[in-house]
CSV table of C-alpha atoms and ligand atoms in Angstrom, one decimal:
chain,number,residue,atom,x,y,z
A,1,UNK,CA,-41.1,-24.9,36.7
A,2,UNK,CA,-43.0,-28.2,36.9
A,3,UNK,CA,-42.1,-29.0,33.3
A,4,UNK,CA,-38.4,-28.2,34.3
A,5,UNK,CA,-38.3,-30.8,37.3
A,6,UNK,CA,-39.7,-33.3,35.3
A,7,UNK,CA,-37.0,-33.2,32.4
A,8,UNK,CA,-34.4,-33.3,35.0
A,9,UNK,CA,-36.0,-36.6,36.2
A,10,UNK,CA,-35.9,-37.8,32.4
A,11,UNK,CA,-32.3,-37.5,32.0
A,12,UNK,CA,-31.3,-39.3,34.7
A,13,UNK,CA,-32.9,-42.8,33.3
A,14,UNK,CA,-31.5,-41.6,29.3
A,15,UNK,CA,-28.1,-40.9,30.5
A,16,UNK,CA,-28.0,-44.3,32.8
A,17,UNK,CA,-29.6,-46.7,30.0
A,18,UNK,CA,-27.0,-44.8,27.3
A,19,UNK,CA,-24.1,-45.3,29.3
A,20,UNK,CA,-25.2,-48.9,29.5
A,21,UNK,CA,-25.7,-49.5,26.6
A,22,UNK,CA,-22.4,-47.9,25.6
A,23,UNK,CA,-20.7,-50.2,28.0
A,24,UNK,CA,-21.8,-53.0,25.6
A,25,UNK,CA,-20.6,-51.7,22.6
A,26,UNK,CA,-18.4,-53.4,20.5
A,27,UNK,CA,-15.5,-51.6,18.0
A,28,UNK,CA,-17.6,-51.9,15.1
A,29,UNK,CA,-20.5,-50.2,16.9
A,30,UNK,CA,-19.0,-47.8,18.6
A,31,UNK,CA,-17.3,-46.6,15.4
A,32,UNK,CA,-20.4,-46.7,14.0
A,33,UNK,CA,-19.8,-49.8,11.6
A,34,UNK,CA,-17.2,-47.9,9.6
A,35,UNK,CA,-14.3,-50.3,8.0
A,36,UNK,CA,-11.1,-50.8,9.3
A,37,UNK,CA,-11.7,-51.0,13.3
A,38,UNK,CA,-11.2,-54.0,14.6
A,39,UNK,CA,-11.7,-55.8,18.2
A,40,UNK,CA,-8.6,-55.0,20.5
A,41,UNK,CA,-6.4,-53.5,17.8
A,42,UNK,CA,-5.3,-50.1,17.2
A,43,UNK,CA,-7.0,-47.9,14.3
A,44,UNK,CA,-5.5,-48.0,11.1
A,45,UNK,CA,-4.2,-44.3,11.2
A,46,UNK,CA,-4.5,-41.6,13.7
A,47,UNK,CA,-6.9,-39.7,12.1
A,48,UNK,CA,-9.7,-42.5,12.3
A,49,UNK,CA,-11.0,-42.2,15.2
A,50,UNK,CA,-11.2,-38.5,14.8
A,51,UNK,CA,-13.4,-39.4,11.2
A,52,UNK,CA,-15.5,-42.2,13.1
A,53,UNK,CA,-16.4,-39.7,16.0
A,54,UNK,CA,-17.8,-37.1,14.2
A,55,UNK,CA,-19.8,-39.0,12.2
A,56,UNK,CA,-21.3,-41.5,15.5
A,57,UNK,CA,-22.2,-38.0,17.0
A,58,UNK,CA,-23.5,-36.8,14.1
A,59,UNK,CA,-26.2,-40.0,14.1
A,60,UNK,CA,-26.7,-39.6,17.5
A,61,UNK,CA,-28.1,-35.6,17.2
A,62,UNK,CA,-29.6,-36.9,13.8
A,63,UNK,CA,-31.3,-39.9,15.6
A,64,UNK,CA,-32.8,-37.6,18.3
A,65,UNK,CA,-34.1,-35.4,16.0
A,66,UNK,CA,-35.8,-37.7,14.3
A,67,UNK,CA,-37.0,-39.5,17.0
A,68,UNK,CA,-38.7,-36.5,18.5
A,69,UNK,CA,-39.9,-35.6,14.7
A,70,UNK,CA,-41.2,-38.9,13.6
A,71,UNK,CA,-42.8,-39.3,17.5
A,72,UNK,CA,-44.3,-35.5,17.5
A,73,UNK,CA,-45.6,-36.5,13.6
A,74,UNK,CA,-47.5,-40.0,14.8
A,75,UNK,CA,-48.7,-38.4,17.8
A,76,UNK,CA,-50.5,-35.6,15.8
A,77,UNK,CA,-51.8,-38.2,12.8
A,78,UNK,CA,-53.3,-40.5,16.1
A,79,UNK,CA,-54.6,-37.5,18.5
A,80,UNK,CA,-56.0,-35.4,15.6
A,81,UNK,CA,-57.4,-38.1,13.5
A,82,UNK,CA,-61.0,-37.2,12.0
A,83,UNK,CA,-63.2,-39.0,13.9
A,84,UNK,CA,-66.8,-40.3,13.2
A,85,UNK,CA,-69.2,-37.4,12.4
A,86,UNK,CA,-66.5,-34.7,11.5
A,87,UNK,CA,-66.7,-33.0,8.5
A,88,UNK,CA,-65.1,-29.5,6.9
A,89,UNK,CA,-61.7,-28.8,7.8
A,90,UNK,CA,-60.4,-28.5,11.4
A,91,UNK,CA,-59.8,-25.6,13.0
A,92,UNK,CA,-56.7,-23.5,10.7
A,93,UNK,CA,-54.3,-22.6,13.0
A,94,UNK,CA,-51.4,-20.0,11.7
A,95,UNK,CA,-48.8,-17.4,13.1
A,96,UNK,CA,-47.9,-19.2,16.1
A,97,UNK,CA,-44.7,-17.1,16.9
A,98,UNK,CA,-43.2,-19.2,19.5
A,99,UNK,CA,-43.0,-22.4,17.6
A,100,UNK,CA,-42.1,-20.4,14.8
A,101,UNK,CA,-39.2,-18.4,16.5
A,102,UNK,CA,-38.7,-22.6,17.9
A,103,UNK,CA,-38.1,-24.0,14.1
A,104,UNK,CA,-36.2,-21.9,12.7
A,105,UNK,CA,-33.3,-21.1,15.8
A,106,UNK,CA,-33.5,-25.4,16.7
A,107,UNK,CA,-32.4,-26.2,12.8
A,108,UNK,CA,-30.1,-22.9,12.7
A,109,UNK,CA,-28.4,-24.4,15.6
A,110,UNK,CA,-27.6,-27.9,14.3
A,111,UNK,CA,-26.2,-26.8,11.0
A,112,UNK,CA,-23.9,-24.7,12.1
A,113,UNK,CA,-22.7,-26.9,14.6
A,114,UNK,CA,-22.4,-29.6,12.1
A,115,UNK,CA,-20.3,-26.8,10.1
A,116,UNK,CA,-18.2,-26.1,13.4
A,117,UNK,CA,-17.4,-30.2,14.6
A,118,UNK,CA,-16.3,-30.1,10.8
A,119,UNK,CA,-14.6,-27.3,10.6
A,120,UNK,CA,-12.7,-28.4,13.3
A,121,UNK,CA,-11.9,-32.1,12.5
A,122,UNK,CA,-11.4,-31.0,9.3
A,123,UNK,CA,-8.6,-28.7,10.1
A,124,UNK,CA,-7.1,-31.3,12.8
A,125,UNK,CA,-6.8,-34.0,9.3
A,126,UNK,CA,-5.6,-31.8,6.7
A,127,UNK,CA,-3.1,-30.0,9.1
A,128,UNK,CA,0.7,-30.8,7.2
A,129,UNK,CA,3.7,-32.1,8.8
A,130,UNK,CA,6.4,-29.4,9.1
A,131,UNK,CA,9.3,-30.0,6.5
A,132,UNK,CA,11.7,-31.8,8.9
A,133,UNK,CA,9.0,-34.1,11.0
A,134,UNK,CA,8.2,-35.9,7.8
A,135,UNK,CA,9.4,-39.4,7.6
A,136,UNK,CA,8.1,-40.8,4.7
A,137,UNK,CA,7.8,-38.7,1.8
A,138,UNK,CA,5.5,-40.6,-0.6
A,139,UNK,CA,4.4,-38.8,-4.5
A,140,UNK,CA,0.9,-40.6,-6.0
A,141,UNK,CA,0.7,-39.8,-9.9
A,142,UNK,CA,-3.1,-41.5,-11.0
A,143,UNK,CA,-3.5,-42.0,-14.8
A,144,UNK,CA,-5.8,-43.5,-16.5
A,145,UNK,CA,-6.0,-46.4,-14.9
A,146,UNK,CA,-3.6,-46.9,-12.2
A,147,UNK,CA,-1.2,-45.0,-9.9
A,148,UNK,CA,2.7,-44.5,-10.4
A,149,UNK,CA,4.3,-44.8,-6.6
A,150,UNK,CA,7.6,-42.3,-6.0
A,151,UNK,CA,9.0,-43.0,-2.7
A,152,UNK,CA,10.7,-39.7,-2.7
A,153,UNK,CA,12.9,-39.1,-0.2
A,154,UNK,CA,14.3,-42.8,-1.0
A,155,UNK,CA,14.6,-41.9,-4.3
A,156,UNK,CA,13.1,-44.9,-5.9
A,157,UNK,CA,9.5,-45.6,-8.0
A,158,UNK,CA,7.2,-48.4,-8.4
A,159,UNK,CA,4.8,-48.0,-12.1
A,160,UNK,CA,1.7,-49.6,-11.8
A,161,UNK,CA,-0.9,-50.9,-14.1
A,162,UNK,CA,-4.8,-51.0,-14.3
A,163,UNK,CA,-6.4,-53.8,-12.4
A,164,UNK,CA,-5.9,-57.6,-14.1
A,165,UNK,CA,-9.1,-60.2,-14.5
A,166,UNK,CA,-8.2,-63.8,-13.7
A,167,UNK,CA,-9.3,-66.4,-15.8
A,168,UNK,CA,-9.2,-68.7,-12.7
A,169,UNK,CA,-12.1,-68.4,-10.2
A,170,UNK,CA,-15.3,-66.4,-10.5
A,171,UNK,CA,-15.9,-64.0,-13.2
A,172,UNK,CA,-14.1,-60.7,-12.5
A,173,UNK,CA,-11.8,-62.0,-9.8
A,174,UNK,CA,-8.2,-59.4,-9.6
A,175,UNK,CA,-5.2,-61.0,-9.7
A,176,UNK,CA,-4.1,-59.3,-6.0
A,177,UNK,CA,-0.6,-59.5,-6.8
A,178,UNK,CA,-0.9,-57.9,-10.0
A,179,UNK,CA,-2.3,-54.8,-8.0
A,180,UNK,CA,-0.2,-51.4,-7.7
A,181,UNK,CA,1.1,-51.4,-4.4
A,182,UNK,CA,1.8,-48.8,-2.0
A,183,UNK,CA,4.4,-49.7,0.9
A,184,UNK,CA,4.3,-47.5,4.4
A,185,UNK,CA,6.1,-48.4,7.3
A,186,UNK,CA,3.8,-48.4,10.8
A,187,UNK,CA,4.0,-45.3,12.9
A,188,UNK,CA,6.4,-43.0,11.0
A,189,UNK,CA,4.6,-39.6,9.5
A,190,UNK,CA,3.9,-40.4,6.3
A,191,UNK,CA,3.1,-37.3,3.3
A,192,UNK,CA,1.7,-38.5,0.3
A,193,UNK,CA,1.4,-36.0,-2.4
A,194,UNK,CA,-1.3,-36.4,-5.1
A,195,UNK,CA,-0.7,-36.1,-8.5
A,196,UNK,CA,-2.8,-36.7,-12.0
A,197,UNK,CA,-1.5,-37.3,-15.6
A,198,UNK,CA,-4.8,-36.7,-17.2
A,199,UNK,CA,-8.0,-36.3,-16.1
A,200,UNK,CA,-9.0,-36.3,-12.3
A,201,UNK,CA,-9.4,-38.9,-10.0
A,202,UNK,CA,-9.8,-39.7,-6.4
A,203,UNK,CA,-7.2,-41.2,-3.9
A,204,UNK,CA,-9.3,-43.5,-1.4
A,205,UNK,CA,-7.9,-46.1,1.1
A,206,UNK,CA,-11.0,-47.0,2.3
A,207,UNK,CA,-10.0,-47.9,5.7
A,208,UNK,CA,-8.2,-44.5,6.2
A,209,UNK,CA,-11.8,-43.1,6.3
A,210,UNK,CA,-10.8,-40.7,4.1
A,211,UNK,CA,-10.2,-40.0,0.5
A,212,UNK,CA,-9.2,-36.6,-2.2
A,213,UNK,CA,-9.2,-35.3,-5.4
A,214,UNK,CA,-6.0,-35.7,-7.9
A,215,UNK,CA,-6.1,-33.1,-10.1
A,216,UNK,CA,-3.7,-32.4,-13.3
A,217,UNK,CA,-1.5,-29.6,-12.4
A,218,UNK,CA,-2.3,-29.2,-9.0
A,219,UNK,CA,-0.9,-31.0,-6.1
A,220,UNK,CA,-2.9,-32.1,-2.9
A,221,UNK,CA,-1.7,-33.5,-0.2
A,222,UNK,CA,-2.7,-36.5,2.5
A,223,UNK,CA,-1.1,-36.2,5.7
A,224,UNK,CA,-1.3,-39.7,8.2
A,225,UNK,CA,0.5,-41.9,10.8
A,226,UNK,CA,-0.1,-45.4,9.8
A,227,UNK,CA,-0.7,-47.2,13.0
A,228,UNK,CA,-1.5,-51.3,12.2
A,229,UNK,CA,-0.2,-53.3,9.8
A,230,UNK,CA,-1.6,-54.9,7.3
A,231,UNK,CA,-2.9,-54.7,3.8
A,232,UNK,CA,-5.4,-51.8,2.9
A,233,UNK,CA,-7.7,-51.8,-0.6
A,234,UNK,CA,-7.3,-48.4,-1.7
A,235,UNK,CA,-9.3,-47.4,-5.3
A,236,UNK,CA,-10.3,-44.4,-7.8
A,237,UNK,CA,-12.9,-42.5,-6.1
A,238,UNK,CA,-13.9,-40.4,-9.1
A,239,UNK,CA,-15.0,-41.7,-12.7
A,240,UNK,CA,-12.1,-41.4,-14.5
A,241,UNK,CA,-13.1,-43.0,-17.9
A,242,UNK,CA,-14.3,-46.6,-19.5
A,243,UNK,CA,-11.4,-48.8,-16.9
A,244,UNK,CA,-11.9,-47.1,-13.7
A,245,UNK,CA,-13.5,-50.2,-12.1
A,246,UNK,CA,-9.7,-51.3,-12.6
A,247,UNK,CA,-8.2,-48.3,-11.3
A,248,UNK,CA,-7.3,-50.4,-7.6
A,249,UNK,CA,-4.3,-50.6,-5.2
A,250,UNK,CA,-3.3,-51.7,-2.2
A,251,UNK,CA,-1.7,-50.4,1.0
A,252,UNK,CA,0.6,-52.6,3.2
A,253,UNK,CA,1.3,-51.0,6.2
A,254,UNK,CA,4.7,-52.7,7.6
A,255,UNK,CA,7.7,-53.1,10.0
A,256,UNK,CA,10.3,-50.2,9.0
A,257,UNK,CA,12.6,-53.3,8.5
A,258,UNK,CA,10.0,-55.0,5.9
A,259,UNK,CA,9.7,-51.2,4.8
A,260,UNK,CA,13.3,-51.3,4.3
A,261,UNK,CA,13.3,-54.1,2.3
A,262,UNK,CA,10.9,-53.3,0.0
A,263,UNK,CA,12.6,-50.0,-1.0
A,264,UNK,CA,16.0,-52.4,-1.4
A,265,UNK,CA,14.1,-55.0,-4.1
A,266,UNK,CA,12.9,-51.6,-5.7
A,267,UNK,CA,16.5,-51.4,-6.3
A,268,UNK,CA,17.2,-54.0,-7.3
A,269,UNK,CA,14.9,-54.0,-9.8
A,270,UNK,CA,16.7,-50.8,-11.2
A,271,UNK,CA,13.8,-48.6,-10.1
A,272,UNK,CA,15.6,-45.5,-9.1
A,273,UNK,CA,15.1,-41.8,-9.6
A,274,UNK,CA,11.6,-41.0,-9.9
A,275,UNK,CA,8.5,-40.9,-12.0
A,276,UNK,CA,8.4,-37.5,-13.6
A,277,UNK,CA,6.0,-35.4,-15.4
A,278,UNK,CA,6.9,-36.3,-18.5
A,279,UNK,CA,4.3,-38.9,-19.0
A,280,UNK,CA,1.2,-36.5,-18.1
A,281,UNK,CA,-1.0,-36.5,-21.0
A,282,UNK,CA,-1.9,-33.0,-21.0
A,283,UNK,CA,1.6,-31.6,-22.3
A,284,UNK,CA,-0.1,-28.2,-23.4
A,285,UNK,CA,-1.0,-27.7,-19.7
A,286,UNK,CA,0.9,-24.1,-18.3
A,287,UNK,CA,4.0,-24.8,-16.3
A,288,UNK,CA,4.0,-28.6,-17.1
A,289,UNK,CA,5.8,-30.4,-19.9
A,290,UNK,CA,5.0,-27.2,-22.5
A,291,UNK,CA,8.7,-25.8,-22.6
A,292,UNK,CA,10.2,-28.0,-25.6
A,293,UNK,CA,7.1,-27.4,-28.0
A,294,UNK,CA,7.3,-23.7,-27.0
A,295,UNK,CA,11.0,-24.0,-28.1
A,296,UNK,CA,10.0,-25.6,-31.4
A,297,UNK,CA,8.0,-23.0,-32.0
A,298,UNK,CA,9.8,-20.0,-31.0
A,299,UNK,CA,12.0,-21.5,-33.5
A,300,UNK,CA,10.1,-21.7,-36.9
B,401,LIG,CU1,-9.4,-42.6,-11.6
């Protein structure tokens, strides 16, 4: 009872100097120094914020945990220290039930609610866009090293190529403009399907907070809302082989006009119809590329 009272009169001085130091927080540290939130704007997609406050509450649980374990763990080193004249071993104590009982529910409980905050964002992120809400329909092939851009429902493509050293400024400066580049216009629903020619690799725009796996016949898909524009590094997030280093892009979230006009110089440039699988480098892979050589074959 006594104990009870006096936790409820901790609390009140926790919660107070929490929510006050909350109050001070700026983007970056409420978001818990993750990239891409900035002072007054909005996120960069709409499943940021979502990423950013799973993982500030995860710190915070982790930080109290470890507060109370490092604190419980100098406590014991100080109070139980041998002192002057003491020799043997202390008292062996074993079997205590409760705290027993205590270590292994308290650890039980925080995993699987780790598991169910996941579950749950996790399902929120990768939940699809129905056929007819999607905007932009965007297909990202990755090869060894760069990424081929189909703008699908435009019916245009953009080929890119690894990642270019200058021979101007410091050693191993990119040549930005050089860089595949992937357009999205702000706020429209954006699918990007993910694609690999050879071996697999990882789509990451590391200010989406959020990357996957490309795989060679099988397609993944990334469903977000752009929401500020501007231009977003986006790289390989799985060693693909001696150039992945080079295997960069970048994002520029834009206008729908700007949008618009990008698609038109694509155009212009005679990029229409799309990328297909006829570049994958596994052609001996089943349902992909195979059915001339079987032809051949079936021939002979
Ligand atoms: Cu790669």
């Amino acid at each position: 009872m006594r104990h009870n009272r006096r936790l409820r009169w901790a609390a009140i001085p926790i919660a107070a100097s929490l929510s006050l130091v909350l109050a001070g927080c700026t983007q970056a540290q409420l978001n818990g120094f993750l990239p891409g939130f900035v002072e007054g704007e909005a996120p960069v997609t709409n499943n940021t914020e979502r990423v950013s406050g799973l993982w500030v509450t995860s710190w915070i649980v982790l930080l109290v945990v470890g507060l109370l374990t490092w604190g419980l763990t100098i406590w014991a080193v100080i109070a139980y220290r041998r002192r002057k004249g003491q020799t043997g071993l202390p008292v062996q104590l074993r079997y205590n039930m409760p705290i027993e009982v205590f270590y292994t529910i308290v650890p039980l409980i925080l995993v699987l609610g780790f598991f169910a905050f996941t579950a749950r964002d996790q399902e929120a992120i990768e939940q699809r866009f129905a056929a007819d809400e999607v905007d932009v329909q965007i297909e990202v092939i990755a090869k060894q090293w760069a990424w081929d851009f189909n703008y699908v429902k435009e019916d245009v493509y953009s080929p890119g190529i690894q990642g270019q050293l200058s021979d101007e400024g410091p050693k191993g400066s990119l040549v930005q403009s050089e860089l595949p580049t992937l357009y999205l216009p702000v706020g429209k629903n954006v699918e990007i399907e993910l694609e690999s020619r050879d071996v697999i690799h990882s789509f990451w725009v590391v200010d989406f907070l959020y990357k996957k796996d490309m795989y060679p016949g099988k397609t993944n898909y990334m469903t977000i809302v752009p929401e500020r524009e501007g231009t977003y590094a986006g790289k390989c997030a799985e060693l693909c082989g001696e150039y992945h280093s080079l295997m960069l892009f970048n994002v520029e979230v834009v206008s729908e006009a700007e949008y618009e006009d990008y698609i038109d110089s694509l155009r212009a440039l005679g990029q229409e119809g799309q990328l297909s699988n006829e570049y994958d480098r596994n052609q001996n892979k089943p349902g992909t590329g195979a059915p001339e050589l079987k032809e051949e074959h079936e021939g002979e």
